[in-house]
Short mmCIF file of N, CA, C and O and ligand atoms in Angstrom, two decimals:
data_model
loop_
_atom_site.label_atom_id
_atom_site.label_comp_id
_atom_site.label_asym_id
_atom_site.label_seq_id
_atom_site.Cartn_x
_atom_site.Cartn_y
_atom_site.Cartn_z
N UNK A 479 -9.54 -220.36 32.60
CA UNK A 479 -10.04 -219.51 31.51
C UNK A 479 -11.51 -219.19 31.77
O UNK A 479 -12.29 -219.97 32.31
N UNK A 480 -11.89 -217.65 31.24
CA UNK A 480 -13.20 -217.76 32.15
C UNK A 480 -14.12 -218.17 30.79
O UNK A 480 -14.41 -217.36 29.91
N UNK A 481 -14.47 -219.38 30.80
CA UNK A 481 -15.34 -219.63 29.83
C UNK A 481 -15.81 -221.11 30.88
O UNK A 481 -15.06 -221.73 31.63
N UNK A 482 -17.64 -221.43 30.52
CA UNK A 482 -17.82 -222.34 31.14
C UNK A 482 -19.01 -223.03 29.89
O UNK A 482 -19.68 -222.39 29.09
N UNK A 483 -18.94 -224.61 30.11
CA UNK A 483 -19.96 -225.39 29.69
C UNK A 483 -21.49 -225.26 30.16
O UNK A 483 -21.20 -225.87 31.19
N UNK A 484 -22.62 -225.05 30.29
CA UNK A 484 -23.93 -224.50 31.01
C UNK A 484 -24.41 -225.81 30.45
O UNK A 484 -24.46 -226.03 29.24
N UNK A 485 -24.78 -226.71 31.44
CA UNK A 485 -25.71 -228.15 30.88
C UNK A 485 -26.77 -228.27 31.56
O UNK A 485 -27.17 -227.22 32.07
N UNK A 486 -27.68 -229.63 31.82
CA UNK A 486 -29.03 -229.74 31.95
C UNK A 486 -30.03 -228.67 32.15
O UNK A 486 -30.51 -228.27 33.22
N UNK A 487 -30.25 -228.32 31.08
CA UNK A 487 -31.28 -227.38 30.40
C UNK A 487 -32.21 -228.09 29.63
O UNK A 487 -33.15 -227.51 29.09
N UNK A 488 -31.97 -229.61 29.51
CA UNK A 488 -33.11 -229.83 28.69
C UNK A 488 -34.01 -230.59 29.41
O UNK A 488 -33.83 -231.18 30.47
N UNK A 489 -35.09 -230.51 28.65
CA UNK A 489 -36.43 -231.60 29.58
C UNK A 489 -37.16 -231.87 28.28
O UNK A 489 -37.89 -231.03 27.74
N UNK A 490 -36.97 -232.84 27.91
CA UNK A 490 -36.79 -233.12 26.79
C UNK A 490 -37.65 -234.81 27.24
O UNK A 490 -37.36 -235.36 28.30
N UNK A 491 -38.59 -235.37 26.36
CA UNK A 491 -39.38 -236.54 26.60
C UNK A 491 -39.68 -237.06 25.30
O UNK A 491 -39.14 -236.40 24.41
N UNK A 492 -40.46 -238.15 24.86
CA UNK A 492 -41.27 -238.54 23.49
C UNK A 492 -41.95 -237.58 22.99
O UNK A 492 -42.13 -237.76 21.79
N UNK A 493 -42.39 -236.66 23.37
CA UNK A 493 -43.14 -235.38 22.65
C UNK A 493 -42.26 -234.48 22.19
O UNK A 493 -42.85 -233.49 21.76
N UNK A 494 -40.54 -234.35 22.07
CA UNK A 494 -39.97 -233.23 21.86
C UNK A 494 -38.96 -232.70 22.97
O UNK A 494 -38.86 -233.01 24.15
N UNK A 495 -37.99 -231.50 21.95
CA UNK A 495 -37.17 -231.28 23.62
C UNK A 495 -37.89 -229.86 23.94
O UNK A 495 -38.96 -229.53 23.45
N UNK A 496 -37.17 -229.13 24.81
CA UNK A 496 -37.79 -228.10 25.34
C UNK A 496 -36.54 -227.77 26.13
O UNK A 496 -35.99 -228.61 26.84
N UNK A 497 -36.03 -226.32 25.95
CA UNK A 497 -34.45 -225.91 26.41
C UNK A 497 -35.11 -224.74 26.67
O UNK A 497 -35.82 -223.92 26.09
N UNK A 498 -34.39 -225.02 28.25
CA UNK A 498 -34.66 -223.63 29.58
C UNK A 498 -33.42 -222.60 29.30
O UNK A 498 -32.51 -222.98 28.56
N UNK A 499 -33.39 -221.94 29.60
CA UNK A 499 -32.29 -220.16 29.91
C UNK A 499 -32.91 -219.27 30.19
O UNK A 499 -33.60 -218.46 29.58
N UNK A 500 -32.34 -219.59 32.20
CA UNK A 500 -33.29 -218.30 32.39
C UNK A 500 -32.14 -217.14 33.44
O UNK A 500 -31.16 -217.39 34.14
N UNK A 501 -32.71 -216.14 33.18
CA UNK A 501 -31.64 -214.96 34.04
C UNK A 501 -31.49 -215.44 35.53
O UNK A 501 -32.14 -215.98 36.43
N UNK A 502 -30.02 -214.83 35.23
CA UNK A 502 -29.55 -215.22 37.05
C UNK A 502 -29.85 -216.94 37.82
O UNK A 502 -29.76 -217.17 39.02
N UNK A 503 -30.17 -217.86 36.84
CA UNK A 503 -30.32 -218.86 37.30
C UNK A 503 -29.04 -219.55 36.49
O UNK A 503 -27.86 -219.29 36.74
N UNK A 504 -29.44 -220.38 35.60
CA UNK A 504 -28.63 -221.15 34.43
C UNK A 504 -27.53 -220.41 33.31
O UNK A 504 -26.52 -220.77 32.69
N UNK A 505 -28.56 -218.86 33.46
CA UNK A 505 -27.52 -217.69 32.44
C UNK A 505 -26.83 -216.69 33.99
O UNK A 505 -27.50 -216.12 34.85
N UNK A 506 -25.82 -216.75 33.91
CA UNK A 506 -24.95 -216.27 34.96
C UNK A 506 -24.99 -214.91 34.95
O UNK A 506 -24.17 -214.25 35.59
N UNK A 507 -26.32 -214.18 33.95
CA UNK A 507 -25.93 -212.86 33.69
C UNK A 507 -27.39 -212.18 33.69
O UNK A 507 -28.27 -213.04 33.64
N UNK A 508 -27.98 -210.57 33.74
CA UNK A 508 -29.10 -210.67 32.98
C UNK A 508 -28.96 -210.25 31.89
O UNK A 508 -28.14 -209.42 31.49
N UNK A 509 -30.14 -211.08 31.04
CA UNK A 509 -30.01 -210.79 29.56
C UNK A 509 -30.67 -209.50 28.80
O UNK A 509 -31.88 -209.34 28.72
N UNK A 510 -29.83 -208.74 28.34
CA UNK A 510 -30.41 -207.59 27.79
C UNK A 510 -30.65 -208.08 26.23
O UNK A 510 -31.68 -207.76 25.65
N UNK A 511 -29.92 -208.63 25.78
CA UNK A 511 -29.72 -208.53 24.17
C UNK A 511 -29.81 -210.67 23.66
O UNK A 511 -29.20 -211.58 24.23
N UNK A 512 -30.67 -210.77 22.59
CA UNK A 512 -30.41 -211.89 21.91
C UNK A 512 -30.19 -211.70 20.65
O UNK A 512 -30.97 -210.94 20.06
N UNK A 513 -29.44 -212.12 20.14
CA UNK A 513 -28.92 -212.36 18.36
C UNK A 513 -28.75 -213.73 17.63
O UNK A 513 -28.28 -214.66 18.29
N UNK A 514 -29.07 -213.93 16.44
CA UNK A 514 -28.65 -215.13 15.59
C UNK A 514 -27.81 -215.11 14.81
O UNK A 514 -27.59 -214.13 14.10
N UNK A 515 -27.10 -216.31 14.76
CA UNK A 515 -26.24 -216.28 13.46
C UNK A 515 -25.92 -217.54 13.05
O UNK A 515 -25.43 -218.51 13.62
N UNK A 516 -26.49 -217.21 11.36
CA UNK A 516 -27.03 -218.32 10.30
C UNK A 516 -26.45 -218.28 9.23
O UNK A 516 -25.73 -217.32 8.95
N UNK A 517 -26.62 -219.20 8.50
CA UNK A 517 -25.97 -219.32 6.78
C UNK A 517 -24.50 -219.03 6.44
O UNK A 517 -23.99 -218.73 5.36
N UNK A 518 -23.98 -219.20 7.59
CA UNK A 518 -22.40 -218.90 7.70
C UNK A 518 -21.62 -219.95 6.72
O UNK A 518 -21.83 -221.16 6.72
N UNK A 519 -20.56 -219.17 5.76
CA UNK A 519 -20.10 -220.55 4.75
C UNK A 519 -19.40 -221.44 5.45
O UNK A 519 -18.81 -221.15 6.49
N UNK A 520 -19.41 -222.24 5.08
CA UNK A 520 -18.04 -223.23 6.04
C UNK A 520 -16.46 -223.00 5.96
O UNK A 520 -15.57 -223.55 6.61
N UNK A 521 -16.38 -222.00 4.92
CA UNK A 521 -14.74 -221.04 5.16
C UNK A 521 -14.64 -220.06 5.67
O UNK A 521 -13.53 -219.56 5.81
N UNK A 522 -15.95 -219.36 6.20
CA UNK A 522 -16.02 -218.05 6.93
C UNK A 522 -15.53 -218.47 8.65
O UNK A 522 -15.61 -219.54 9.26
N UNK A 523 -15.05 -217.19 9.02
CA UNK A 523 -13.70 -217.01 9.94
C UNK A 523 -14.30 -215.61 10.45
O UNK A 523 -13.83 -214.57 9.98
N UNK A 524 -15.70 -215.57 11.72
CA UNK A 524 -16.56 -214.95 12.32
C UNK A 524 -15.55 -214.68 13.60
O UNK A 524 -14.57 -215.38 13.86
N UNK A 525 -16.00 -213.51 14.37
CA UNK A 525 -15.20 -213.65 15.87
C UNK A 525 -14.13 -212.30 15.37
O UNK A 525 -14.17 -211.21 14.81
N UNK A 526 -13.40 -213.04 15.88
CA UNK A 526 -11.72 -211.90 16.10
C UNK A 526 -12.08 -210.78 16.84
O UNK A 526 -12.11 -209.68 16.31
N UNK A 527 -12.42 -210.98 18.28
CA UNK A 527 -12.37 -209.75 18.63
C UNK A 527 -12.43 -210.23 20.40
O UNK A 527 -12.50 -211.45 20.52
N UNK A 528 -12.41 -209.60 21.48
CA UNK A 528 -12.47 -209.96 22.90
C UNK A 528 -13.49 -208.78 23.29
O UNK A 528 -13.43 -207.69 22.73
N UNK A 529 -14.55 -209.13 24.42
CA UNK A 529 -15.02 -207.79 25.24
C UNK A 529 -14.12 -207.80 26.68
O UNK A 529 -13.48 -208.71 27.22
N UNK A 530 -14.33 -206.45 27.04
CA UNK A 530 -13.95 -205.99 27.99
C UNK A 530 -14.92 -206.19 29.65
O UNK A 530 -14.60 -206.12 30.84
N UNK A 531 -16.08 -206.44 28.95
CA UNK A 531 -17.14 -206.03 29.80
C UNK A 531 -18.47 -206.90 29.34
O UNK A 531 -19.18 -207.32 30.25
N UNK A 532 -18.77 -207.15 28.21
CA UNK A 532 -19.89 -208.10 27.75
C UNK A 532 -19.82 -209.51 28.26
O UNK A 532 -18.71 -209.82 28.69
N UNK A 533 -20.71 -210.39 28.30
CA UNK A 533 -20.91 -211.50 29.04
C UNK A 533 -22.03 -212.26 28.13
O UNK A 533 -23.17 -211.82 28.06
N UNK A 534 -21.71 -213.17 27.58
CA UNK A 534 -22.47 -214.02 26.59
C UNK A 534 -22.38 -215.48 26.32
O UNK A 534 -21.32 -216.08 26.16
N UNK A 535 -23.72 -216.09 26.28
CA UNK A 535 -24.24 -217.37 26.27
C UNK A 535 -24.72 -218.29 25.11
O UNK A 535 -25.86 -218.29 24.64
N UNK A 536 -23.99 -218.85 24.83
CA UNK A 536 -23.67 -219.25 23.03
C UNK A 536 -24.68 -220.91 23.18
O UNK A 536 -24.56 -221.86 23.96
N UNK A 537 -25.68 -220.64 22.00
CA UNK A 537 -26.46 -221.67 22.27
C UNK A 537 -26.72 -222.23 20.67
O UNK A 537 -27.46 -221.64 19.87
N UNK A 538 -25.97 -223.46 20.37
CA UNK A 538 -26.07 -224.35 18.96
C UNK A 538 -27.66 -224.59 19.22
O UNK A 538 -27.94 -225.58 19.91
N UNK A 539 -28.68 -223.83 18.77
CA UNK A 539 -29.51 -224.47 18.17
C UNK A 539 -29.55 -225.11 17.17
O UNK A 539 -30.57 -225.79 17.24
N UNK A 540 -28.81 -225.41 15.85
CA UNK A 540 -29.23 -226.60 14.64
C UNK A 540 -27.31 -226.68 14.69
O UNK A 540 -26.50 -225.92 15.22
N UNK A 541 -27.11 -227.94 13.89
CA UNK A 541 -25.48 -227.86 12.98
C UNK A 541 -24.43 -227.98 14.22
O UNK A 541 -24.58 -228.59 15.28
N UNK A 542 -23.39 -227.28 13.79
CA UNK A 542 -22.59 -227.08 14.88
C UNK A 542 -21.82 -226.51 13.88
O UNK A 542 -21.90 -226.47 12.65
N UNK A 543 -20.60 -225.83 15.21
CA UNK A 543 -19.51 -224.73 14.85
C UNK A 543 -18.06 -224.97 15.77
O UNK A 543 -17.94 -225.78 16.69
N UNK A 544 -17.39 -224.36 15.44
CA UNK A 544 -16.05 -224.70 16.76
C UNK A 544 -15.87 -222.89 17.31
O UNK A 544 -15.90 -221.97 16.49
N UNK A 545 -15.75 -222.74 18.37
CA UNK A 545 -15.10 -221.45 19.15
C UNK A 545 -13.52 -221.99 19.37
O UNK A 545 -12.96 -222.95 19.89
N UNK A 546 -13.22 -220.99 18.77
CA UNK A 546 -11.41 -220.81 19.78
C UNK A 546 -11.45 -219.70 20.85
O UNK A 546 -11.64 -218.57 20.41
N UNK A 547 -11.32 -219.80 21.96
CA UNK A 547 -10.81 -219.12 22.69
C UNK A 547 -10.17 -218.66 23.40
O UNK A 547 -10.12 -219.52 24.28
N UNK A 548 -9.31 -217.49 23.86
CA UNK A 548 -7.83 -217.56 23.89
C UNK A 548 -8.13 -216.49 25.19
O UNK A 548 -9.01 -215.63 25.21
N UNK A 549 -7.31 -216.75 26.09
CA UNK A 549 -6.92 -215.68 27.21
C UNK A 549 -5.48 -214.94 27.14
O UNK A 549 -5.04 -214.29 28.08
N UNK A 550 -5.07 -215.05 26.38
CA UNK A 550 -3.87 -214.02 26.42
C UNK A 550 -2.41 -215.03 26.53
O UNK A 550 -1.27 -214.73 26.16
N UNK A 551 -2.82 -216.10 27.05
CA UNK A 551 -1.86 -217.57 27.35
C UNK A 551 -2.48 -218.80 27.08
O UNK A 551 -1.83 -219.81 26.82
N UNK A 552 -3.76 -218.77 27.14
CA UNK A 552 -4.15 -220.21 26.96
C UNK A 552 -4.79 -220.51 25.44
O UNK A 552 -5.20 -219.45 24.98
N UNK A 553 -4.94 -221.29 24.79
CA UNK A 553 -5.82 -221.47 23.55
C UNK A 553 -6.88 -222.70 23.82
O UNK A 553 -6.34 -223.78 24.06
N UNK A 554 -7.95 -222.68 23.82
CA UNK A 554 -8.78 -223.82 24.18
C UNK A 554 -9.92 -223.69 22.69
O UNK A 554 -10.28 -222.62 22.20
N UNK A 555 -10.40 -225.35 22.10
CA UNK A 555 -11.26 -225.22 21.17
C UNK A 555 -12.37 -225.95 21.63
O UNK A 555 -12.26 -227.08 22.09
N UNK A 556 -13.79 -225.14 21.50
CA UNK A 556 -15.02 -225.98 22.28
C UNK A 556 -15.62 -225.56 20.90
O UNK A 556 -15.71 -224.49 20.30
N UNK A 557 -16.13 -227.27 20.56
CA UNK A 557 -17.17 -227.53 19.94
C UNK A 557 -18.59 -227.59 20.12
O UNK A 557 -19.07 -228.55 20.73
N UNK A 558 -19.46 -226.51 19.59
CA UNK A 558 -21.05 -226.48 19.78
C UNK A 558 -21.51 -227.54 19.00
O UNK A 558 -20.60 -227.90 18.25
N UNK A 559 -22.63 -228.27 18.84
CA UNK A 559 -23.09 -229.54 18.50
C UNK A 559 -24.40 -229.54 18.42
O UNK A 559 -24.99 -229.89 17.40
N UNK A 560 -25.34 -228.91 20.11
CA UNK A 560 -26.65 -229.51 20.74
C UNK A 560 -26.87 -228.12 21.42
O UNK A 560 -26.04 -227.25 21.69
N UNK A 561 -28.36 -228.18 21.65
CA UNK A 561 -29.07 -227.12 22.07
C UNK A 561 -28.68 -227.69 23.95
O UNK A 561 -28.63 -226.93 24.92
N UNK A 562 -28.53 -228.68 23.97
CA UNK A 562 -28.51 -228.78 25.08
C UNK A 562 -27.57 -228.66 26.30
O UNK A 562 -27.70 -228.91 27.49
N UNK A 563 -26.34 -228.06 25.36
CA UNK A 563 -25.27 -227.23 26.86
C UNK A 563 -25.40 -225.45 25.85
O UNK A 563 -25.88 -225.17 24.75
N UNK A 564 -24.82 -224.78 26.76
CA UNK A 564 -24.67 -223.62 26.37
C UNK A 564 -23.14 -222.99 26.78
O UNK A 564 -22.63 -223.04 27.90
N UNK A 565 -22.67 -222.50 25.77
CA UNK A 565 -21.20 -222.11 25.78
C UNK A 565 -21.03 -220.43 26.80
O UNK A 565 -20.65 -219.42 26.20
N UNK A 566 -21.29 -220.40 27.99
CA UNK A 566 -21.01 -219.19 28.58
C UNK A 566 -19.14 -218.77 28.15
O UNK A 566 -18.11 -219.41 28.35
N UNK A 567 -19.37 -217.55 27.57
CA UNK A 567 -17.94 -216.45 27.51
C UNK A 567 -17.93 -215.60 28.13
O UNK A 567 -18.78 -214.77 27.82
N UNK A 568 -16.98 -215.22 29.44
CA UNK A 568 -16.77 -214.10 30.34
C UNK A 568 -16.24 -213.31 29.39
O UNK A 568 -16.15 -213.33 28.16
N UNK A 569 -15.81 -212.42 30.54
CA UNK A 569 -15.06 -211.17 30.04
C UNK A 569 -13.42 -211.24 29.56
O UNK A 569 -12.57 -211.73 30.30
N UNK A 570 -13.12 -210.71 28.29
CA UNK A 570 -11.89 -210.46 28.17
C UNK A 570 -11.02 -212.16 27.56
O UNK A 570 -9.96 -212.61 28.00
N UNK A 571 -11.96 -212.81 26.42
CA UNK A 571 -11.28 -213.97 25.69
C UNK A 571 -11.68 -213.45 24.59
O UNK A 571 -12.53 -212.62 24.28
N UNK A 572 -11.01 -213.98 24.12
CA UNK A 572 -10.55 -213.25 22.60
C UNK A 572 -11.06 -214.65 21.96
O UNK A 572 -10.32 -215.60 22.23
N UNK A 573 -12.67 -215.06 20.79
CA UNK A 573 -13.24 -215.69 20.49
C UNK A 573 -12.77 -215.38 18.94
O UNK A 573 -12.26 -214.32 18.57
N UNK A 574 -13.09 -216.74 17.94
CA UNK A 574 -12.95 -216.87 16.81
C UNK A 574 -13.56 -218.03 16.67
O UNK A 574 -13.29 -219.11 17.20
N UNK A 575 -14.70 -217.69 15.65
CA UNK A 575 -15.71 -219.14 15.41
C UNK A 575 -15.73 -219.33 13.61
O UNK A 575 -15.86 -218.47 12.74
N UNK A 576 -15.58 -220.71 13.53
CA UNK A 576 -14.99 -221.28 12.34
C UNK A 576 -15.71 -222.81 12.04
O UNK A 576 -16.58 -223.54 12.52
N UNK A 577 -15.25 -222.80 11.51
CA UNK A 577 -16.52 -224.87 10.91
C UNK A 577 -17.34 -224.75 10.90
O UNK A 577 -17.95 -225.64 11.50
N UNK A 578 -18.16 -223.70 10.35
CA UNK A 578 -20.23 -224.15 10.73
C UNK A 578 -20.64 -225.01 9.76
O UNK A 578 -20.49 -224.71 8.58
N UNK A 579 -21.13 -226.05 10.11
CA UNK A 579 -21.70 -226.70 9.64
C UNK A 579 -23.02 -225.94 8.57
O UNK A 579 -23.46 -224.91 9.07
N UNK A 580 -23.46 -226.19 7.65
CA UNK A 580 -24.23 -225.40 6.66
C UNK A 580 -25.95 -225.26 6.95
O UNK A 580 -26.89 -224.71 6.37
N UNK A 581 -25.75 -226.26 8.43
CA UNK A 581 -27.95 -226.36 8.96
C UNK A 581 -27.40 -224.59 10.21
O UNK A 581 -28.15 -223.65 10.49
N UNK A 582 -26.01 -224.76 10.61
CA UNK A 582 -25.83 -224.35 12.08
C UNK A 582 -26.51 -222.80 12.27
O UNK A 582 -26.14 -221.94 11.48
N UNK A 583 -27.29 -222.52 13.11
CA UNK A 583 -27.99 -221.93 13.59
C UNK A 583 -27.78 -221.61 15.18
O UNK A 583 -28.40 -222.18 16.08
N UNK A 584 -26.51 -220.33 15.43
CA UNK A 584 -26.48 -219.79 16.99
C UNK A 584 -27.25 -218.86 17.75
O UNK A 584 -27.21 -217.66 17.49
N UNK A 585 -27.92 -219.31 18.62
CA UNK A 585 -28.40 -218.03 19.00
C UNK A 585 -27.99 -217.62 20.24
O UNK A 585 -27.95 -218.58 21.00
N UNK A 586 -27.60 -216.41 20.84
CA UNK A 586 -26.80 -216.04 21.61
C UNK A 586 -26.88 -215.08 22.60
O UNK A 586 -26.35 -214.03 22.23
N UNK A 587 -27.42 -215.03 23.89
CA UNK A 587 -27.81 -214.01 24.93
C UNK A 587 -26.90 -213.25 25.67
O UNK A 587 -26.28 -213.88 26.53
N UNK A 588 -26.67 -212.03 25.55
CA UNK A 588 -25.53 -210.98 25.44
C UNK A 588 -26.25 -210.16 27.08
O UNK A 588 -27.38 -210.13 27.58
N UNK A 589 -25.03 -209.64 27.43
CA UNK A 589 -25.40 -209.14 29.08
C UNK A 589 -25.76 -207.19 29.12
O UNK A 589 -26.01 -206.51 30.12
N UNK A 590 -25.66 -206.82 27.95
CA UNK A 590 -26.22 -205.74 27.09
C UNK A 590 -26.34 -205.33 25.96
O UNK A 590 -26.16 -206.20 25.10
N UNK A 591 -26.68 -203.96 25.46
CA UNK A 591 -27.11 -203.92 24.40
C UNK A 591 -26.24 -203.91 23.79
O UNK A 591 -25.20 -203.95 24.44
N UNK A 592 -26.09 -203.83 22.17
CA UNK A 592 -24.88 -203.76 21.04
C UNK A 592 -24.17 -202.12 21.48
O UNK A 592 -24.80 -201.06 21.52
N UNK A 593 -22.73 -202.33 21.76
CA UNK A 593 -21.58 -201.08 21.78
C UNK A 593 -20.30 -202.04 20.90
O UNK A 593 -19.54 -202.98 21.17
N UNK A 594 -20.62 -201.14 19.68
CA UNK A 594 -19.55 -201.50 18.45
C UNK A 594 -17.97 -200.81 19.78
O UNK A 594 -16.96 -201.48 20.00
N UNK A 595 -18.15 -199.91 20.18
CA UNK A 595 -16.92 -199.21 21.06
C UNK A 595 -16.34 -200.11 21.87
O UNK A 595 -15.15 -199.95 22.14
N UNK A 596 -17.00 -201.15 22.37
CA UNK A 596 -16.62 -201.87 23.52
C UNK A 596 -15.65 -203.33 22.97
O UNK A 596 -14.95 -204.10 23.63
N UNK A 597 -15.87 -203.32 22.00
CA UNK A 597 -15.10 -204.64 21.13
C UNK A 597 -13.63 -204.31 21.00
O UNK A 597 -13.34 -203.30 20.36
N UNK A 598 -12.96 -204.83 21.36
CA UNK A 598 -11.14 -205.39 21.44
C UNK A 598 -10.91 -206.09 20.58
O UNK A 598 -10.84 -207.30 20.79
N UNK A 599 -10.59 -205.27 18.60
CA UNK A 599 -10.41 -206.28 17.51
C UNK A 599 -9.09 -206.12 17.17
O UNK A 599 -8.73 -206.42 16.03
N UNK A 600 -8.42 -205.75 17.87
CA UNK A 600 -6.84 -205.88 17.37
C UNK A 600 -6.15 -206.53 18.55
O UNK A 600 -6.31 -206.13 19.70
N UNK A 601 -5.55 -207.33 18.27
CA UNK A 601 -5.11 -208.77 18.88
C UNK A 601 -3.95 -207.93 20.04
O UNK A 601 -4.13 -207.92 21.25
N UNK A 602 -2.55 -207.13 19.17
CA UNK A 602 -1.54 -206.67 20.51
C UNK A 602 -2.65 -206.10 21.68
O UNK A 602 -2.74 -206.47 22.85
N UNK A 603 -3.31 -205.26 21.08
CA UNK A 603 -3.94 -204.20 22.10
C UNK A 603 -4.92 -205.88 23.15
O UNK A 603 -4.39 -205.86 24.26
N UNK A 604 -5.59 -206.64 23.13
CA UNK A 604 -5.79 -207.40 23.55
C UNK A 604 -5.01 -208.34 24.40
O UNK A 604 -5.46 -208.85 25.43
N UNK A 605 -3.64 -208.57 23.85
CA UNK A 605 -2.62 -209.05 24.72
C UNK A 605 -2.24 -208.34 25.76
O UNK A 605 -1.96 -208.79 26.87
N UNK A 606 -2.22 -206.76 25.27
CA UNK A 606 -1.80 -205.55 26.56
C UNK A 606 -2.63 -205.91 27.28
O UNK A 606 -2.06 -206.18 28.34
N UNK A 607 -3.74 -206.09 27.39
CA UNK A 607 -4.93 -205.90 28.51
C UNK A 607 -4.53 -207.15 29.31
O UNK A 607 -4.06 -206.97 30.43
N UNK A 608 -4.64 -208.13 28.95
CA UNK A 608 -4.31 -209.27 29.58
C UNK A 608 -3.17 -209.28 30.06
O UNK A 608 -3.14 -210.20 30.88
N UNK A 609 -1.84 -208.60 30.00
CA UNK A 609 -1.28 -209.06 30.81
C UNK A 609 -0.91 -207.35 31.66
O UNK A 609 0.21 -207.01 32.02
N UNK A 610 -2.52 -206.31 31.85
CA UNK A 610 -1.73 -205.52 32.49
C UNK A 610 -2.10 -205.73 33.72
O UNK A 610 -1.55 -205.13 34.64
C1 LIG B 1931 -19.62 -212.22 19.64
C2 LIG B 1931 -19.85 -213.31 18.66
C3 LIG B 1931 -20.15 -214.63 19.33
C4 LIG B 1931 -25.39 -205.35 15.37
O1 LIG B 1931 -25.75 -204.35 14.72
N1 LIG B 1931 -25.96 -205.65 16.58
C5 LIG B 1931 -25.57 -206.72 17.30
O2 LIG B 1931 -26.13 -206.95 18.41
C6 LIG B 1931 -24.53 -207.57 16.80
C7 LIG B 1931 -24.05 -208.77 17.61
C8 LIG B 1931 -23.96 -207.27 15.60
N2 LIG B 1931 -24.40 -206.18 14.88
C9 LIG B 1931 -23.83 -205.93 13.55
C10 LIG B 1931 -22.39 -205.44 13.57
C11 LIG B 1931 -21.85 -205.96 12.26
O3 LIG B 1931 -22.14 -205.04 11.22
O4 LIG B 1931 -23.81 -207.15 12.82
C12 LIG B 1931 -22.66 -207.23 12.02
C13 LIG B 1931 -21.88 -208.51 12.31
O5 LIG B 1931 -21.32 -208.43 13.65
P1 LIG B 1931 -19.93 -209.11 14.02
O6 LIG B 1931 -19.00 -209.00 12.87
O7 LIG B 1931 -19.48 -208.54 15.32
O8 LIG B 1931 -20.37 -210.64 14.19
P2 LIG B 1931 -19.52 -211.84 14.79
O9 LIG B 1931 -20.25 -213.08 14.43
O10 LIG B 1931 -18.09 -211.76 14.41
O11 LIG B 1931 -19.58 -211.62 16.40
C14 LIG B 1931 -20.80 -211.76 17.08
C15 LIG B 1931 -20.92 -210.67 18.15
O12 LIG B 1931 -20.77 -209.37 17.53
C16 LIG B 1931 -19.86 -210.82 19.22
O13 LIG B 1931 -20.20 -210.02 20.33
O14 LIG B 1931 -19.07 -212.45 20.70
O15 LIG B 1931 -20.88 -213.04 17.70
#
């Protein structure tokens, strides 16, 4: 499934942590776009949708949340927690994020700018792709 864990990023000592992400090194992508997302209720049901082409790096700064992510056959659930791995999502999984904890705070480095056009929110049409 193309989704990967991104770890030792932190350098982190008695003074505090300090979390690296940098292009083409640790972020597998370059980063055009960053976004947050906060104050999410803990029954809200964010996500439902797959890109075709976007490439994004999911980083629990506070709380935590769960991702489902699905390839067309597989279902896998990764729990965010810590600033200190980062949830890379390739192209073409179909994400749904659910449990936020009520501190949780994501912030998230996207491989371009916002195209509402480019989002895959209806699930058959998403299955077509995957298995054409
Ligand atoms: C993703 C997951 C992890 C913008 O205007 N610009 C932006 O860059 C973004 C990301 C969103 N928006 C607007 C579009 C909607 O009116 O913000 C509103 C909420 O967006 P959406 O419902 O797509 O939010 P999520 O949390 O379901 O999904 C977001 C990203 O859109 C998506 O790419 O993978 O976070």
């Amino acid at each position: 499934m193309n989704f990967e864990i991104i770890t030792n990023v932190s350098h982190s000592n008695a003074h505090g942590e300090l979390f690296v992400f940098e292009n083409l090194k640790n972020v597998p992508f370059a980063i055009k776009r960053v976004y947050c997302i906060k104050n999410v209720p803990s029954t809200s049901i964010r996500g439902g949708h797959a890109h075709t082409q976007l490439e994004q790096l999911v980083i629990c700064l506070a709380g935590s949340c769960k991702f489902l992510l699905d390839d067309g056959t597989t279902k896998t659930i990764v729990e965010l927690y810590s600033p200190q791995q980062g949830l890379f999502i390739g192209k073409n999984l179909w994400r749904d994020m659910y449990d936020f904890s009520p501190d949780c705070i994501l912030m998230v480095l996207a491989s371009d700018f916002y195209d509402p056009e480019e989002y895959i929110r209806d699930y058959p049409t998403f299955l077509s792709i995957c298995s054409a």
